[in-house]
Amino acid sequence: MNYLQGLPIEIYGPIFVTINPLRQPMGEQGRWMFEHLIYTADRIKGQERLCDILNKRSISYAGAWTKFGFHEDGFSS
C-alpha cells in the first residue's frame, strides 16, 4: 500500500491491507449492501467540489468515491 499511495514507510510504517482477518471477528457489527460506483460527468463535478464541504462544521467524508473508486483510494481517503 505504501508504494501505491505514496505513503513513505519512514513516516507511516509498512502498510498492508487485506480483507482476510488474522482471526475470526467476535460478533457481528452490522450488514451493509454496497454497489460499485458508476462514474458520470456529474459525479466527477461533485468530486471537484468536495473541498467546498470537507471539514466544514467538523464533518469529514471518506471513501473510494473521493478518487477513482479503487479499494486503495478508500484507504488513502
PDB file of C-alpha atoms in Angstrom:
ATOM      1  CA  MET A   1       0.000   0.000   0.000  1.00  0.00           C
ATOM      2  CA  ASN A   2       2.891   2.357   0.707  1.00  0.00           C
ATOM      3  CA  TYR A   3       4.044   2.308  -2.920  1.00  0.00           C
ATOM      4  CA  LEU A   4       0.533   2.549  -4.425  1.00  0.00           C
ATOM      5  CA  GLN A   5      -0.454   5.555  -2.323  1.00  0.00           C
ATOM      6  CA  GLY A   6       2.902   7.288  -1.975  1.00  0.00           C
ATOM      7  CA  LEU A   7       2.955   6.779   1.804  1.00  0.00           C
ATOM      8  CA  PRO A   8       6.584   6.831   2.993  1.00  0.00           C
ATOM      9  CA  ILE A   9       7.464   3.861   5.182  1.00  0.00           C
ATOM     10  CA  GLU A  10       9.676   6.157   7.273  1.00  0.00           C
ATOM     11  CA  ILE A  11       6.623   8.196   8.310  1.00  0.00           C
ATOM     12  CA  TYR A  12       3.725   5.695   8.269  1.00  0.00           C
ATOM     13  CA  GLY A  13       5.488   2.359   8.648  1.00  0.00           C
ATOM     14  CA  PRO A  14       4.765  -0.574   6.337  1.00  0.00           C
ATOM     15  CA  ILE A  15       1.071  -0.644   5.420  1.00  0.00           C
ATOM     16  CA  PHE A  16      -0.530  -3.861   4.231  1.00  0.00           C
ATOM     17  CA  VAL A  17      -4.253  -4.154   3.580  1.00  0.00           C
ATOM     18  CA  THR A  18      -6.155  -7.425   3.399  1.00  0.00           C
ATOM     19  CA  ILE A  19      -9.798  -8.408   3.512  1.00  0.00           C
ATOM     20  CA  ASN A  20      -8.822 -11.603   5.314  1.00  0.00           C
ATOM     21  CA  PRO A  21      -8.661 -11.065   9.091  1.00  0.00           C
ATOM     22  CA  LEU A  22      -5.986 -12.758  11.196  1.00  0.00           C
ATOM     23  CA  ARG A  23      -8.692 -14.186  13.461  1.00  0.00           C
ATOM     24  CA  GLN A  24     -12.442 -14.660  13.305  1.00  0.00           C
ATOM     25  CA  PRO A  25     -14.230 -11.421  14.310  1.00  0.00           C
ATOM     26  CA  MET A  26     -16.146 -11.555  17.592  1.00  0.00           C
ATOM     27  CA  GLY A  27     -19.809 -10.879  16.883  1.00  0.00           C
ATOM     28  CA  GLU A  28     -21.466  -9.119  14.003  1.00  0.00           C
ATOM     29  CA  GLN A  29     -21.189  -5.336  13.813  1.00  0.00           C
ATOM     30  CA  GLY A  30     -23.790  -4.911  11.077  1.00  0.00           C
ATOM     31  CA  ARG A  31     -24.655  -5.752   7.497  1.00  0.00           C
ATOM     32  CA  TRP A  32     -24.436  -3.425   4.524  1.00  0.00           C
ATOM     33  CA  MET A  33     -25.075  -3.760   0.825  1.00  0.00           C
ATOM     34  CA  PHE A  34     -22.648  -1.913  -1.431  1.00  0.00           C
ATOM     35  CA  GLU A  35     -22.528  -1.429  -5.170  1.00  0.00           C
ATOM     36  CA  HIS A  36     -19.707  -0.301  -7.429  1.00  0.00           C
ATOM     37  CA  LEU A  37     -19.797   3.324  -8.456  1.00  0.00           C
ATOM     38  CA  ILE A  38     -20.703   4.390 -11.943  1.00  0.00           C
ATOM     39  CA  TYR A  39     -18.649   7.411 -12.887  1.00  0.00           C
ATOM     40  CA  THR A  40     -20.541  10.116 -14.723  1.00  0.00           C
ATOM     41  CA  ALA A  41     -19.719  13.730 -15.566  1.00  0.00           C
ATOM     42  CA  ASP A  42     -21.923  14.889 -12.663  1.00  0.00           C
ATOM     43  CA  ARG A  43     -20.122  12.615 -10.212  1.00  0.00           C
ATOM     44  CA  ILE A  44     -16.740  13.988 -11.292  1.00  0.00           C
ATOM     45  CA  LYS A  45     -18.033  17.556 -10.923  1.00  0.00           C
ATOM     46  CA  GLY A  46     -19.142  16.657  -7.410  1.00  0.00           C
ATOM     47  CA  GLN A  47     -15.702  15.277  -6.579  1.00  0.00           C
ATOM     48  CA  GLU A  48     -14.133  18.537  -7.739  1.00  0.00           C
ATOM     49  CA  ARG A  49     -16.321  20.403  -5.227  1.00  0.00           C
ATOM     50  CA  LEU A  50     -15.506  18.082  -2.319  1.00  0.00           C
ATOM     51  CA  CYS A  51     -13.165  20.715  -0.852  1.00  0.00           C
ATOM     52  CA  ASP A  52     -16.196  23.029  -0.504  1.00  0.00           C
ATOM     53  CA  ILE A  53     -17.769  20.728   2.107  1.00  0.00           C
ATOM     54  CA  LEU A  54     -14.812  18.788   3.505  1.00  0.00           C
ATOM     55  CA  ASN A  55     -14.091  19.528   7.196  1.00  0.00           C
ATOM     56  CA  LYS A  56     -16.869  22.098   7.413  1.00  0.00           C
ATOM     57  CA  ARG A  57     -18.808  22.050  10.689  1.00  0.00           C
ATOM     58  CA  SER A  58     -16.436  19.312  11.920  1.00  0.00           C
ATOM     59  CA  ILE A  59     -17.619  16.849   9.243  1.00  0.00           C
ATOM     60  CA  SER A  60     -15.226  14.856   7.072  1.00  0.00           C
ATOM     61  CA  TYR A  61     -16.007  12.500   4.220  1.00  0.00           C
ATOM     62  CA  ALA A  62     -14.000   9.467   3.223  1.00  0.00           C
ATOM     63  CA  GLY A  63     -14.286   6.638   0.768  1.00  0.00           C
ATOM     64  CA  ALA A  64     -13.133   5.273  -2.539  1.00  0.00           C
ATOM     65  CA  TRP A  65     -15.644   7.559  -4.247  1.00  0.00           C
ATOM     66  CA  THR A  66     -13.434  10.570  -3.429  1.00  0.00           C
ATOM     67  CA  LYS A  67     -10.959   9.450  -6.116  1.00  0.00           C
ATOM     68  CA  PHE A  68     -11.209   6.658  -8.708  1.00  0.00           C
ATOM     69  CA  GLY A  69     -13.220   4.060  -6.794  1.00  0.00           C
ATOM     70  CA  PHE A  70     -10.431   1.586  -6.047  1.00  0.00           C
ATOM     71  CA  HIS A  71     -10.015  -0.034  -2.627  1.00  0.00           C
ATOM     72  CA  GLU A  72      -6.692   1.773  -2.288  1.00  0.00           C
ATOM     73  CA  ASP A  73      -8.481   5.098  -2.833  1.00  0.00           C
ATOM     74  CA  GLY A  74     -10.800   4.338   0.067  1.00  0.00           C
ATOM     75  CA  PHE A  75      -7.810   3.614   2.264  1.00  0.00           C
ATOM     76  CA  SER A  76      -5.977   6.807   1.362  1.00  0.00           C
ATOM     77  CA  SER A  77      -9.058   8.973   1.826  1.00  0.00           C
TER      78      SER A  77
END
